[in-house]
Short mmCIF file of C-alpha atoms in Angstrom, two decimals:
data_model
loop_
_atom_site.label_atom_id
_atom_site.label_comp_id
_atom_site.label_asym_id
_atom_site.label_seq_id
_atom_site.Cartn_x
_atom_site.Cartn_y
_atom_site.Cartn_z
CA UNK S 1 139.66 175.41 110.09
CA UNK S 2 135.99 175.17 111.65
CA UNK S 3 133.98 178.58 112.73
CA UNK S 4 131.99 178.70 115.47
CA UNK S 5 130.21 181.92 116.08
CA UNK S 6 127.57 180.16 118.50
CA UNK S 7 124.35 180.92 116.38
CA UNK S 8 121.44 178.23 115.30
CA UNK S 9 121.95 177.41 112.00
CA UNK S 10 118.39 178.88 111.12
CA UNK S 11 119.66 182.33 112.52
CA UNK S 12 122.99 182.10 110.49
CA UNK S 13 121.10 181.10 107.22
CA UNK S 14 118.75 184.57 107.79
CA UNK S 15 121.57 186.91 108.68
CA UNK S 16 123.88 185.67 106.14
CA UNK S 17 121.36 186.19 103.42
CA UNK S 18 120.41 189.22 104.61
CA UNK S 19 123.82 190.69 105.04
CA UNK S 20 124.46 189.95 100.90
CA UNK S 21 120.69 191.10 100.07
CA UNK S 22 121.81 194.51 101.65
CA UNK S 23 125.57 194.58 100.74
CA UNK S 24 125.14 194.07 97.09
CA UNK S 25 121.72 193.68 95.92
CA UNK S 26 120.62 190.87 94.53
CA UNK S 27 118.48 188.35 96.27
CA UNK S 28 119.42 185.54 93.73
CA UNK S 29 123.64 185.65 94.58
CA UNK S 30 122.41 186.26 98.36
CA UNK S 31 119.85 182.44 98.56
CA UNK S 32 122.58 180.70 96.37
CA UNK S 33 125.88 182.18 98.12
CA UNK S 34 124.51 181.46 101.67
CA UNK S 35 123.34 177.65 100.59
CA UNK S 36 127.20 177.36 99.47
CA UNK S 37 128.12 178.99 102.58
CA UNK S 38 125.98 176.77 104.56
CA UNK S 39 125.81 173.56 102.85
CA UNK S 40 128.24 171.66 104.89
CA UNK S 41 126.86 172.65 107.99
CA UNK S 42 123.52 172.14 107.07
CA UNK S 43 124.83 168.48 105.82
CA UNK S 44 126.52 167.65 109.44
CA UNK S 45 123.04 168.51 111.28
CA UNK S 46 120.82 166.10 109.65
CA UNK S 47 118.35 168.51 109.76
CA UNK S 48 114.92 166.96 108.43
CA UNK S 49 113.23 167.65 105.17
CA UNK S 50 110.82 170.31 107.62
CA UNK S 51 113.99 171.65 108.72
CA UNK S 52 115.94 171.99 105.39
CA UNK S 53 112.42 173.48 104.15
CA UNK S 54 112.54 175.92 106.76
CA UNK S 55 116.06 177.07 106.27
CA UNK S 56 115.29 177.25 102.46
CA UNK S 57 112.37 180.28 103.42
CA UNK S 58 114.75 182.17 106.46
CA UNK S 59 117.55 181.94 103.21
CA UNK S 60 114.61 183.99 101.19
CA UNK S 61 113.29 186.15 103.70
CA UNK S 62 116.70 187.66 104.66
CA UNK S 63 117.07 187.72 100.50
CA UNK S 64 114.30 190.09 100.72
CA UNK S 65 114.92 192.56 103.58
CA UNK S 66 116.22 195.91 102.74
CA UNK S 67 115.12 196.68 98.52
CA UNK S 68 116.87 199.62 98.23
CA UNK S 69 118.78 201.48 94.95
CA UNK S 70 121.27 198.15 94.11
CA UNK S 71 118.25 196.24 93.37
CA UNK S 72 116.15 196.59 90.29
CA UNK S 73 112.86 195.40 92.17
CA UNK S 74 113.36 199.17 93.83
CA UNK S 75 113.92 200.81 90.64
CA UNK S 76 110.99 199.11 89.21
CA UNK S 77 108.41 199.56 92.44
CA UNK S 78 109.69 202.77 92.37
CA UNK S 79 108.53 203.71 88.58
CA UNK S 80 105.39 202.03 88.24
CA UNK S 81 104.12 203.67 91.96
CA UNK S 82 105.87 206.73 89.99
CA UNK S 83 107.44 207.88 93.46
CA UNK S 84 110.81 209.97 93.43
CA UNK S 85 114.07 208.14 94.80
CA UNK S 86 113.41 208.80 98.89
CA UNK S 87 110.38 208.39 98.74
CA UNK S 88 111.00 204.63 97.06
CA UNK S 89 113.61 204.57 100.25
CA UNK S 90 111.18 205.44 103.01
CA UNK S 91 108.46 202.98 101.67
CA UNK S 92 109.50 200.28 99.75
CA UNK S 93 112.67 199.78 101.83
CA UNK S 94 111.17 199.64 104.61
CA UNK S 95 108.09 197.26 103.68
CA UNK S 96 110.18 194.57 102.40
CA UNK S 97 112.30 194.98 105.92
CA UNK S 98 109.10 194.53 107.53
CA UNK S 99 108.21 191.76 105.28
CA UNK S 100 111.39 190.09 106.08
CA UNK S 101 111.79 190.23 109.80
CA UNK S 102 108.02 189.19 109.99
CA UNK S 103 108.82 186.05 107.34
CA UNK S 104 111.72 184.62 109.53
CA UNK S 105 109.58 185.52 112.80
CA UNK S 106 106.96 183.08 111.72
CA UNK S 107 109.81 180.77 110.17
CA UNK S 108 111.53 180.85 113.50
CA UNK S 109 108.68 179.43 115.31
CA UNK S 110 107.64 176.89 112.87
CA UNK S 111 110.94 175.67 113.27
CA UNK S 112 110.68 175.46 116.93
CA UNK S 113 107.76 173.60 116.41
CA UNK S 114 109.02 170.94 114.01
#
């Protein structure tokens, strides 16, 4: 069976990542569960050590969008800031979004570039 869902394999590797990172948590599981997912294809496009360098850091920055109450970064932001729970959700959720979407922006066009 072979998927196609049309996407560059850099923008695959960042929403994969990022759709485990904010389904269950943990950026760890998300990096290593999208390299498994994405091994093979990353294997049949040759891509250069740049490349595979560059995939590596779009894997991490969508690892790293979305902290919110599954992760324990959150919980411990949250304590030593000592912020309530929303509060935690209205800043440090959505800095390490920001962090993330600015990481694979600058990712993206290194890539383009290499």
């Amino acid at each position: 069976m072979r998927w196609d869902v049309g996407l560059p394999l850099l923008v695959s590797a960042y929403l994969i990542s990022l759709a485990l990172r904010v389904a269950q948590g943990s950026a760890t599981v998300a990096i290593t569960t999208t390299a498994g997912l994405l091994g093979p294809a990353v294997m049949a496009a040759e891509a250069s050590p740049a490349q595979l360098a560059l995939l590596i850091v779009a894997m991490g920055a969508g690892s790293f969008f979305a902290s919110h109450v599954n992760d324990s970064g959150f919980w411990l932001v949250g304590g030593l800031l000592q912020v309530d729970t929303a509060t935690s959700l209205r800043l440090w959720t959505v800095f390490t979004s920001a962090i993330s979407l600015t990481a694979f922006a600058v990712t993206a066009l290194l890539y383009l570039v290499v």
